[in-house]
Structures are given as C-alpha cells and as structure tokens.
Amino acid sequence: DAGITQSPRHKVTETGTPVTLRCHQTENHRYMYWYRQDPGHGLRLIHYSYGVKDTDKGEVSDGYSVSRSKTEDFLLTLESATSSQTSVYFCAISESGTGMSGTEAFFGQGTRLTVV
Amino acid sequence: GENVEQHPSTLSVQEGDSAVIKCTYSDSASNYFPWYKQELGKRPQLIIDIRSNVGEKKDQRIAVTLNKTAKHFSLHITETQPEDSAVYFCAARSSPGSARQLTFGSGTQLTVLP
C-alpha cells in the first residue's frame, strides 16, 4: 500500500468547534485530495492541492479550508463544525502525469467524523 | 465540470454469474477512467483502469470497456465470488488547469449470493 496516513481515525466533536484532519504521505506525490463520503453520494471532492501552497476548491468546499506547507502534509480544517459535516473523510494522493499517462489515486484509511 | 452517473446503485447476483456496472460521463476531454472497490469499513482501492486511447481492458475476471463516442464505460465481472461483494465506484479524470481531478460516480453495492 502507498504510504499515506490519516489522523485521527475517529473523532467526535461539538457543533461550532474547529476541527483539523491531517493527511501525511511518504510517497512524495505532487497531488493530494480531500474527499468526503456519504451514502448515496459516492466520493465528493472538497479541496485538492497540486503543490506546496497550491490549493483549489472542489465541488463541496463550503465550510472547509486546507493548507499544504510541506509536500508530505495536507490539512483539512472545518472552521466551525456543523452536523451536516458528519461524514467519512478520505485523503488521496497521486503522482503528476503528462498527457495520456496518468496515474492512479491512492486513498488513506479514512477518518470518521461525527459532529454532535 | 465533469459529471459522472453510475447505475445501478445496488446489484445482487448469484455466485458464478456475471455482473455489469455502467457509468456515463459528461466531459469529452476526460481521458482516464478508473474503477475502485471498497469493502466495508475499508479504503477504496483501484481494481482496473482504462485510458481514452483504449477501448477495452481485461484483468482475469474483470474487464472494462469504454465508448468515447457515447461517453460511457462499463465494468464487467465474470464468475462472481462472495469476495466480490463490495461497493464499486467508477470515476473520470479531466485536467482542468494544472490539477488532475477525479470525479466519482455514486457507487454500486454489489452483493454476490452464495
């Protein structure tokens, strides 16, 4: 398995509190992603990064921010947690590719977040 | 942006039968189509992928076909076994700007009945 670790694996937090999830990789991959997984919705992209300090929004970015100060770490912050952000969060990494080559995305183990 | 639709959402088959899952995508510039398998409580893992310069790819009991004109691709699993029971996700990758994003379908829960 690719060297990708998420922490924490489980967290329960109260509405209105900030929460930070961490994704750490040892593969030196350029691209890092945060997805959330909810029943009936598959995996939806929250934010992604294409390099240190280079990030952009995905389709469900409201209420979330990210930072990438080092190649190996990608942090996801819920600025003020709400019950609608109860979900399983997956980090993913992929190498940079050119043209038709492309590479697969490797996923972390996931973080189950419950906002009460 | 890209939109990927996946059908069916649930699929039950008898052990030994074949299973087919279908996806359509909207962005004609998408060029990479992976399939992921997710067992209960586990991370999604790649099982097969296909690129837009290929029409079909096979790996043992699984195969993927791609029709670029119709913008759809399918996963075929033959001789299904109980360990094939899982959620399967299709995805399509476009390359807007400098990023390479995967857009996922909503998933298919496959159950193989013994």
PDB file of C-alpha atoms in Angstrom:
ATOM      1  CA  ASP A   1       0.000   0.000   0.000  1.00  0.00           C
ATOM      2  CA  ALA A   2       1.070   3.564  -0.697  1.00  0.00           C
ATOM      3  CA  GLY A   3       2.464   5.430   2.313  1.00  0.00           C
ATOM      4  CA  ILE A   4      -0.495   7.568   3.243  1.00  0.00           C
ATOM      5  CA  THR A   5      -1.749   8.061   6.783  1.00  0.00           C
ATOM      6  CA  GLN A   6      -4.740   9.960   8.092  1.00  0.00           C
ATOM      7  CA  SER A   7      -5.170  11.189  11.626  1.00  0.00           C
ATOM      8  CA  PRO A   8      -7.230  10.960  13.655  1.00  0.00           C
ATOM      9  CA  ARG A   9      -9.112   7.862  12.502  1.00  0.00           C
ATOM     10  CA  HIS A  10     -12.184   8.709  14.537  1.00  0.00           C
ATOM     11  CA  LYS A  11     -13.346  11.951  16.087  1.00  0.00           C
ATOM     12  CA  VAL A  12     -16.450  13.213  17.812  1.00  0.00           C
ATOM     13  CA  THR A  13     -16.761  16.955  18.141  1.00  0.00           C
ATOM     14  CA  GLU A  14     -19.358  19.515  19.113  1.00  0.00           C
ATOM     15  CA  THR A  15     -21.176  21.849  16.755  1.00  0.00           C
ATOM     16  CA  GLY A  16     -19.354  25.142  16.322  1.00  0.00           C
ATOM     17  CA  THR A  17     -15.889  23.898  17.186  1.00  0.00           C
ATOM     18  CA  PRO A  18     -12.981  23.929  14.723  1.00  0.00           C
ATOM     19  CA  VAL A  19     -11.575  20.573  13.649  1.00  0.00           C
ATOM     20  CA  THR A  20      -8.405  19.749  11.732  1.00  0.00           C
ATOM     21  CA  LEU A  21      -7.771  16.467   9.942  1.00  0.00           C
ATOM     22  CA  ARG A  22      -4.296  15.530   8.823  1.00  0.00           C
ATOM     23  CA  CYS A  23      -3.089  13.603   5.806  1.00  0.00           C
ATOM     24  CA  HIS A  24       0.547  12.545   5.700  1.00  0.00           C
ATOM     25  CA  GLN A  25       2.276  10.856   2.744  1.00  0.00           C
ATOM     26  CA  THR A  26       5.716   9.365   2.312  1.00  0.00           C
ATOM     27  CA  GLU A  27       5.474   8.924  -1.487  1.00  0.00           C
ATOM     28  CA  ASN A  28       6.486  12.453  -2.496  1.00  0.00           C
ATOM     29  CA  HIS A  29       3.412  12.625  -4.749  1.00  0.00           C
ATOM     30  CA  ARG A  30       2.541  16.042  -6.106  1.00  0.00           C
ATOM     31  CA  TYR A  31      -1.246  15.852  -5.901  1.00  0.00           C
ATOM     32  CA  MET A  32      -3.248  15.491  -2.712  1.00  0.00           C
ATOM     33  CA  TYR A  33      -7.021  15.478  -2.311  1.00  0.00           C
ATOM     34  CA  TRP A  34      -9.662  15.535   0.385  1.00  0.00           C
ATOM     35  CA  TYR A  35     -12.951  13.744  -0.286  1.00  0.00           C
ATOM     36  CA  ARG A  36     -15.987  13.155   1.832  1.00  0.00           C
ATOM     37  CA  GLN A  37     -18.062  10.008   1.523  1.00  0.00           C
ATOM     38  CA  ASP A  38     -21.754   9.968   2.294  1.00  0.00           C
ATOM     39  CA  PRO A  39     -24.390   7.327   1.477  1.00  0.00           C
ATOM     40  CA  GLY A  40     -25.841   7.870  -1.989  1.00  0.00           C
ATOM     41  CA  HIS A  41     -23.251  10.470  -2.940  1.00  0.00           C
ATOM     42  CA  GLY A  42     -20.118   8.474  -3.516  1.00  0.00           C
ATOM     43  CA  LEU A  43     -16.898  10.381  -3.039  1.00  0.00           C
ATOM     44  CA  ARG A  44     -17.127  14.143  -3.396  1.00  0.00           C
ATOM     45  CA  LEU A  45     -14.088  16.365  -3.726  1.00  0.00           C
ATOM     46  CA  ILE A  46     -13.690  19.034  -1.045  1.00  0.00           C
ATOM     47  CA  HIS A  47     -10.309  20.578  -1.873  1.00  0.00           C
ATOM     48  CA  TYR A  48      -7.175  19.498  -3.662  1.00  0.00           C
ATOM     49  CA  SER A  49      -3.550  20.520  -3.878  1.00  0.00           C
ATOM     50  CA  TYR A  50      -1.183  20.424  -6.839  1.00  0.00           C
ATOM     51  CA  GLY A  51       1.910  21.514  -4.961  1.00  0.00           C
ATOM     52  CA  VAL A  52       3.164  23.180  -1.801  1.00  0.00           C
ATOM     53  CA  LYS A  53       0.960  26.183  -1.084  1.00  0.00           C
ATOM     54  CA  ASP A  54      -1.050  25.460  -4.270  1.00  0.00           C
ATOM     55  CA  THR A  55      -4.634  24.504  -3.488  1.00  0.00           C
ATOM     56  CA  ASP A  56      -8.031  24.843  -5.073  1.00  0.00           C
ATOM     57  CA  LYS A  57     -11.663  24.156  -4.307  1.00  0.00           C
ATOM     58  CA  GLY A  58     -13.634  21.090  -5.213  1.00  0.00           C
ATOM     59  CA  GLU A  59     -17.380  20.687  -5.549  1.00  0.00           C
ATOM     60  CA  VAL A  60     -18.249  20.778  -1.807  1.00  0.00           C
ATOM     61  CA  SER A  61     -15.738  23.251  -0.368  1.00  0.00           C
ATOM     62  CA  ASP A  62     -18.070  25.490   1.673  1.00  0.00           C
ATOM     63  CA  GLY A  63     -17.174  25.368   5.374  1.00  0.00           C
ATOM     64  CA  TYR A  64     -13.773  23.804   4.742  1.00  0.00           C
ATOM     65  CA  SER A  65     -10.270  25.163   4.308  1.00  0.00           C
ATOM     66  CA  VAL A  66      -6.974  23.444   3.560  1.00  0.00           C
ATOM     67  CA  SER A  67      -3.286  24.085   3.849  1.00  0.00           C
ATOM     68  CA  ARG A  68      -0.202  22.459   2.433  1.00  0.00           C
ATOM     69  CA  SER A  69       3.040  23.874   3.777  1.00  0.00           C
ATOM     70  CA  LYS A  70       5.070  20.735   3.031  1.00  0.00           C
ATOM     71  CA  THR A  71       4.867  18.164   0.255  1.00  0.00           C
ATOM     72  CA  GLU A  72       4.018  15.401   2.709  1.00  0.00           C
ATOM     73  CA  ASP A  73       1.219  17.055   4.697  1.00  0.00           C
ATOM     74  CA  PHE A  74      -2.234  18.215   3.651  1.00  0.00           C
ATOM     75  CA  LEU A  75      -4.502  19.554   6.376  1.00  0.00           C
ATOM     76  CA  LEU A  76      -8.279  19.885   6.198  1.00  0.00           C
ATOM     77  CA  THR A  77      -9.931  22.306   8.626  1.00  0.00           C
ATOM     78  CA  LEU A  78     -13.605  22.575   9.416  1.00  0.00           C
ATOM     79  CA  GLU A  79     -13.767  26.151  10.567  1.00  0.00           C
ATOM     80  CA  SER A  80     -16.946  25.739  12.626  1.00  0.00           C
ATOM     81  CA  ALA A  81     -18.223  22.175  12.528  1.00  0.00           C
ATOM     82  CA  THR A  82     -21.882  21.517  11.725  1.00  0.00           C
ATOM     83  CA  SER A  83     -23.926  18.316  11.853  1.00  0.00           C
ATOM     84  CA  SER A  84     -24.026  18.255   8.033  1.00  0.00           C
ATOM     85  CA  GLN A  85     -20.273  17.712   8.094  1.00  0.00           C
ATOM     86  CA  THR A  86     -20.668  14.376   9.830  1.00  0.00           C
ATOM     87  CA  SER A  87     -19.086  12.077   7.287  1.00  0.00           C
ATOM     88  CA  VAL A  88     -16.180   9.827   6.449  1.00  0.00           C
ATOM     89  CA  TYR A  89     -13.271  11.836   5.090  1.00  0.00           C
ATOM     90  CA  PHE A  90     -10.716  10.325   2.759  1.00  0.00           C
ATOM     91  CA  CYS A  91      -7.407  11.756   1.712  1.00  0.00           C
ATOM     92  CA  ALA A  92      -5.914  10.642  -1.597  1.00  0.00           C
ATOM     93  CA  ILE A  93      -2.603  11.153  -3.369  1.00  0.00           C
ATOM     94  CA  SER A  94      -1.440  10.766  -6.934  1.00  0.00           C
ATOM     95  CA  GLU A  95       1.695  11.370  -8.913  1.00  0.00           C
ATOM     96  CA  SER A  96       1.924  14.036 -11.524  1.00  0.00           C
ATOM     97  CA  GLY A  97       1.494  12.695 -15.032  1.00  0.00           C
ATOM     98  CA  THR A  98       1.607  14.056 -18.522  1.00  0.00           C
ATOM     99  CA  GLY A  99      -0.732  13.612 -21.430  1.00  0.00           C
ATOM    100  CA  MET A 100      -2.259  10.181 -21.620  1.00  0.00           C
ATOM    101  CA  SER A 101      -0.080   8.504 -18.968  1.00  0.00           C
ATOM    102  CA  GLY A 102      -1.824   9.462 -15.758  1.00  0.00           C
ATOM    103  CA  THR A 103      -1.596   7.545 -12.528  1.00  0.00           C
ATOM    104  CA  GLU A 104      -3.975   6.118 -10.029  1.00  0.00           C
ATOM    105  CA  ALA A 105      -5.059   7.770  -6.827  1.00  0.00           C
ATOM    106  CA  PHE A 106      -4.198   6.035  -3.547  1.00  0.00           C
ATOM    107  CA  PHE A 107      -6.506   6.537  -0.610  1.00  0.00           C
ATOM    108  CA  GLY A 108      -5.844   6.824   3.073  1.00  0.00           C
ATOM    109  CA  GLN A 109      -7.749   4.727   5.625  1.00  0.00           C
ATOM    110  CA  GLY A 110     -10.363   7.402   6.197  1.00  0.00           C
ATOM    111  CA  THR A 111     -11.439   9.488   9.184  1.00  0.00           C
ATOM    112  CA  ARG A 112     -14.888   9.054  10.624  1.00  0.00           C
ATOM    113  CA  LEU A 113     -16.036  12.435  11.945  1.00  0.00           C
ATOM    114  CA  THR A 114     -19.184  12.862  13.996  1.00  0.00           C
ATOM    115  CA  VAL A 115     -20.455  16.342  14.828  1.00  0.00           C
ATOM    116  CA  VAL A 116     -22.929  16.370  17.710  1.00  0.00           C
TER     117      VAL A 116
ATOM    118  CA  GLY B   1     -17.204  20.473 -14.570  1.00  0.00           C
ATOM    119  CA  GLU B   2     -17.311  16.737 -15.046  1.00  0.00           C
ATOM    120  CA  ASN B   3     -20.417  14.775 -14.047  1.00  0.00           C
ATOM    121  CA  VAL B   4     -20.349  11.002 -13.665  1.00  0.00           C
ATOM    122  CA  GLU B   5     -23.507   8.927 -13.333  1.00  0.00           C
ATOM    123  CA  GLN B   6     -23.387   5.300 -12.215  1.00  0.00           C
ATOM    124  CA  HIS B   7     -26.012   2.556 -12.438  1.00  0.00           C
ATOM    125  CA  PRO B   8     -27.347   0.527 -10.804  1.00  0.00           C
ATOM    126  CA  SER B   9     -27.000   1.682  -7.215  1.00  0.00           C
ATOM    127  CA  THR B  10     -27.483  -1.888  -5.954  1.00  0.00           C
ATOM    128  CA  LEU B  11     -26.911  -5.186  -7.722  1.00  0.00           C
ATOM    129  CA  SER B  12     -27.423  -8.730  -6.489  1.00  0.00           C
ATOM    130  CA  VAL B  13     -26.182 -11.725  -8.455  1.00  0.00           C
ATOM    131  CA  GLN B  14     -25.844 -15.425  -7.822  1.00  0.00           C
ATOM    132  CA  GLU B  15     -22.359 -16.752  -7.296  1.00  0.00           C
ATOM    133  CA  GLY B  16     -20.863 -17.697 -10.650  1.00  0.00           C
ATOM    134  CA  ASP B  17     -22.997 -15.244 -12.636  1.00  0.00           C
ATOM    135  CA  SER B  18     -21.699 -12.073 -14.277  1.00  0.00           C
ATOM    136  CA  ALA B  19     -22.165  -8.523 -13.016  1.00  0.00           C
ATOM    137  CA  VAL B  20     -22.150  -5.355 -15.099  1.00  0.00           C
ATOM    138  CA  ILE B  21     -21.956  -1.796 -13.783  1.00  0.00           C
ATOM    139  CA  LYS B  22     -22.331   1.163 -16.118  1.00  0.00           C
ATOM    140  CA  CYS B  23     -21.175   4.778 -15.960  1.00  0.00           C
ATOM    141  CA  THR B  24     -21.612   7.807 -18.163  1.00  0.00           C
ATOM    142  CA  TYR B  25     -19.539  10.977 -18.116  1.00  0.00           C
ATOM    143  CA  SER B  26     -20.139  14.461 -19.447  1.00  0.00           C
ATOM    144  CA  ASP B  27     -16.726  15.970 -20.241  1.00  0.00           C
ATOM    145  CA  SER B  28     -15.448  14.791 -23.610  1.00  0.00           C
ATOM    146  CA  ALA B  29     -11.932  15.881 -22.552  1.00  0.00           C
ATOM    147  CA  SER B  30     -11.781  13.235 -19.808  1.00  0.00           C
ATOM    148  CA  ASN B  31      -9.060  10.743 -20.602  1.00  0.00           C
ATOM    149  CA  TYR B  32      -8.701   8.366 -17.660  1.00  0.00           C
ATOM    150  CA  PHE B  33     -11.354   6.085 -16.162  1.00  0.00           C
ATOM    151  CA  PRO B  34     -10.520   4.056 -13.050  1.00  0.00           C
ATOM    152  CA  TRP B  35     -12.690   1.672 -11.080  1.00  0.00           C
ATOM    153  CA  TYR B  36     -12.379   1.358  -7.323  1.00  0.00           C
ATOM    154  CA  LYS B  37     -13.588  -1.380  -4.990  1.00  0.00           C
ATOM    155  CA  GLN B  38     -14.414  -0.542  -1.398  1.00  0.00           C
ATOM    156  CA  GLU B  39     -15.033  -3.280   1.109  1.00  0.00           C
ATOM    157  CA  LEU B  40     -16.993  -2.480   4.234  1.00  0.00           C
ATOM    158  CA  GLY B  41     -15.031  -0.174   6.523  1.00  0.00           C
ATOM    159  CA  LYS B  42     -12.019  -0.085   4.205  1.00  0.00           C
ATOM    160  CA  ARG B  43     -10.464   2.435   1.846  1.00  0.00           C
ATOM    161  CA  PRO B  44     -11.304   2.472  -1.882  1.00  0.00           C
ATOM    162  CA  GLN B  45      -8.728   0.543  -3.870  1.00  0.00           C
ATOM    163  CA  LEU B  46      -8.092   0.590  -7.593  1.00  0.00           C
ATOM    164  CA  ILE B  47      -9.039  -2.636  -9.363  1.00  0.00           C
ATOM    165  CA  ILE B  48      -8.728  -1.661 -13.016  1.00  0.00           C
ATOM    166  CA  ASP B  49      -8.428   1.450 -15.143  1.00  0.00           C
ATOM    167  CA  ILE B  50      -8.643   2.394 -18.786  1.00  0.00           C
ATOM    168  CA  ARG B  51      -7.352   5.324 -20.776  1.00  0.00           C
ATOM    169  CA  SER B  52      -9.136   7.026 -23.613  1.00  0.00           C
ATOM    170  CA  ASN B  53      -6.868   5.581 -26.301  1.00  0.00           C
ATOM    171  CA  VAL B  54      -8.023   2.045 -25.440  1.00  0.00           C
ATOM    172  CA  GLY B  55     -11.465   0.520 -25.959  1.00  0.00           C
ATOM    173  CA  GLU B  56     -11.238  -2.488 -23.667  1.00  0.00           C
ATOM    174  CA  LYS B  57      -9.008  -3.846 -20.941  1.00  0.00           C
ATOM    175  CA  LYS B  58      -9.155  -7.147 -19.118  1.00  0.00           C
ATOM    176  CA  ASP B  59      -7.547  -8.473 -15.958  1.00  0.00           C
ATOM    177  CA  GLN B  60      -8.531 -12.030 -15.088  1.00  0.00           C
ATOM    178  CA  ARG B  61     -12.236 -11.953 -14.149  1.00  0.00           C
ATOM    179  CA  ILE B  62     -12.704  -8.219 -14.520  1.00  0.00           C
ATOM    180  CA  ALA B  63     -12.871  -6.130 -17.672  1.00  0.00           C
ATOM    181  CA  VAL B  64     -13.668  -2.552 -18.532  1.00  0.00           C
ATOM    182  CA  THR B  65     -14.993  -1.211 -21.816  1.00  0.00           C
ATOM    183  CA  LEU B  66     -15.011   2.388 -22.980  1.00  0.00           C
ATOM    184  CA  ASN B  67     -17.146   4.025 -25.654  1.00  0.00           C
ATOM    185  CA  LYS B  68     -15.773   7.536 -26.160  1.00  0.00           C
ATOM    186  CA  THR B  69     -18.406   8.496 -28.698  1.00  0.00           C
ATOM    187  CA  ALA B  70     -21.254   7.711 -26.331  1.00  0.00           C
ATOM    188  CA  LYS B  71     -19.232   8.799 -23.274  1.00  0.00           C
ATOM    189  CA  HIS B  72     -19.875   5.692 -21.275  1.00  0.00           C
ATOM    190  CA  PHE B  73     -17.786   2.934 -19.741  1.00  0.00           C
ATOM    191  CA  SER B  74     -18.642  -0.300 -18.003  1.00  0.00           C
ATOM    192  CA  LEU B  75     -17.189  -2.765 -15.525  1.00  0.00           C
ATOM    193  CA  HIS B  76     -17.744  -6.452 -16.152  1.00  0.00           C
ATOM    194  CA  ILE B  77     -17.084  -9.094 -13.507  1.00  0.00           C
ATOM    195  CA  THR B  78     -17.394 -12.706 -14.614  1.00  0.00           C
ATOM    196  CA  GLU B  79     -17.720 -15.839 -12.468  1.00  0.00           C
ATOM    197  CA  THR B  80     -18.560 -13.753  -9.419  1.00  0.00           C
ATOM    198  CA  GLN B  81     -17.482 -14.934  -5.985  1.00  0.00           C
ATOM    199  CA  PRO B  82     -18.665 -13.921  -2.494  1.00  0.00           C
ATOM    200  CA  GLU B  83     -15.460 -11.897  -2.006  1.00  0.00           C
ATOM    201  CA  ASP B  84     -16.521  -9.680  -4.899  1.00  0.00           C
ATOM    202  CA  SER B  85     -19.259  -8.276  -2.647  1.00  0.00           C
ATOM    203  CA  ALA B  86     -18.367  -4.612  -2.087  1.00  0.00           C
ATOM    204  CA  VAL B  87     -19.166  -1.102  -3.246  1.00  0.00           C
ATOM    205  CA  TYR B  88     -17.732  -0.277  -6.654  1.00  0.00           C
ATOM    206  CA  PHE B  89     -17.044   3.270  -7.807  1.00  0.00           C
ATOM    207  CA  CYS B  90     -16.331   4.476 -11.307  1.00  0.00           C
ATOM    208  CA  ALA B  91     -14.501   7.739 -11.895  1.00  0.00           C
ATOM    209  CA  ALA B  92     -13.451  10.016 -14.718  1.00  0.00           C
ATOM    210  CA  ARG B  93     -10.499  12.330 -14.781  1.00  0.00           C
ATOM    211  CA  SER B  94     -10.320  15.631 -16.534  1.00  0.00           C
ATOM    212  CA  SER B  95      -7.420  18.000 -16.293  1.00  0.00           C
ATOM    213  CA  PRO B  96      -8.691  21.494 -15.660  1.00  0.00           C
ATOM    214  CA  GLY B  97      -5.853  23.929 -15.319  1.00  0.00           C
ATOM    215  CA  SER B  98      -2.907  22.444 -13.522  1.00  0.00           C
ATOM    216  CA  ALA B  99      -4.801  19.892 -11.437  1.00  0.00           C
ATOM    217  CA  ARG B 100      -5.871  16.376 -12.192  1.00  0.00           C
ATOM    218  CA  GLN B 101      -9.215  15.746 -10.578  1.00  0.00           C
ATOM    219  CA  LEU B 102     -11.152  12.542 -10.336  1.00  0.00           C
ATOM    220  CA  THR B 103     -14.915  12.813 -10.345  1.00  0.00           C
ATOM    221  CA  PHE B 104     -16.612   9.756  -8.877  1.00  0.00           C
ATOM    222  CA  GLY B 105     -19.906   8.094  -9.534  1.00  0.00           C
ATOM    223  CA  SER B 106     -22.248   7.493  -6.616  1.00  0.00           C
ATOM    224  CA  GLY B 107     -21.287   3.837  -6.225  1.00  0.00           C
ATOM    225  CA  THR B 108     -22.841   0.389  -6.751  1.00  0.00           C
ATOM    226  CA  GLN B 109     -23.354  -2.011  -3.869  1.00  0.00           C
ATOM    227  CA  LEU B 110     -22.694  -5.455  -5.341  1.00  0.00           C
ATOM    228  CA  THR B 111     -23.878  -8.468  -3.383  1.00  0.00           C
ATOM    229  CA  VAL B 112     -22.904 -11.944  -4.544  1.00  0.00           C
ATOM    230  CA  LEU B 113     -25.304 -14.518  -3.165  1.00  0.00           C
ATOM    231  CA  PRO B 114     -23.888 -17.969  -2.371  1.00  0.00           C
TER     232      PRO B 114
END
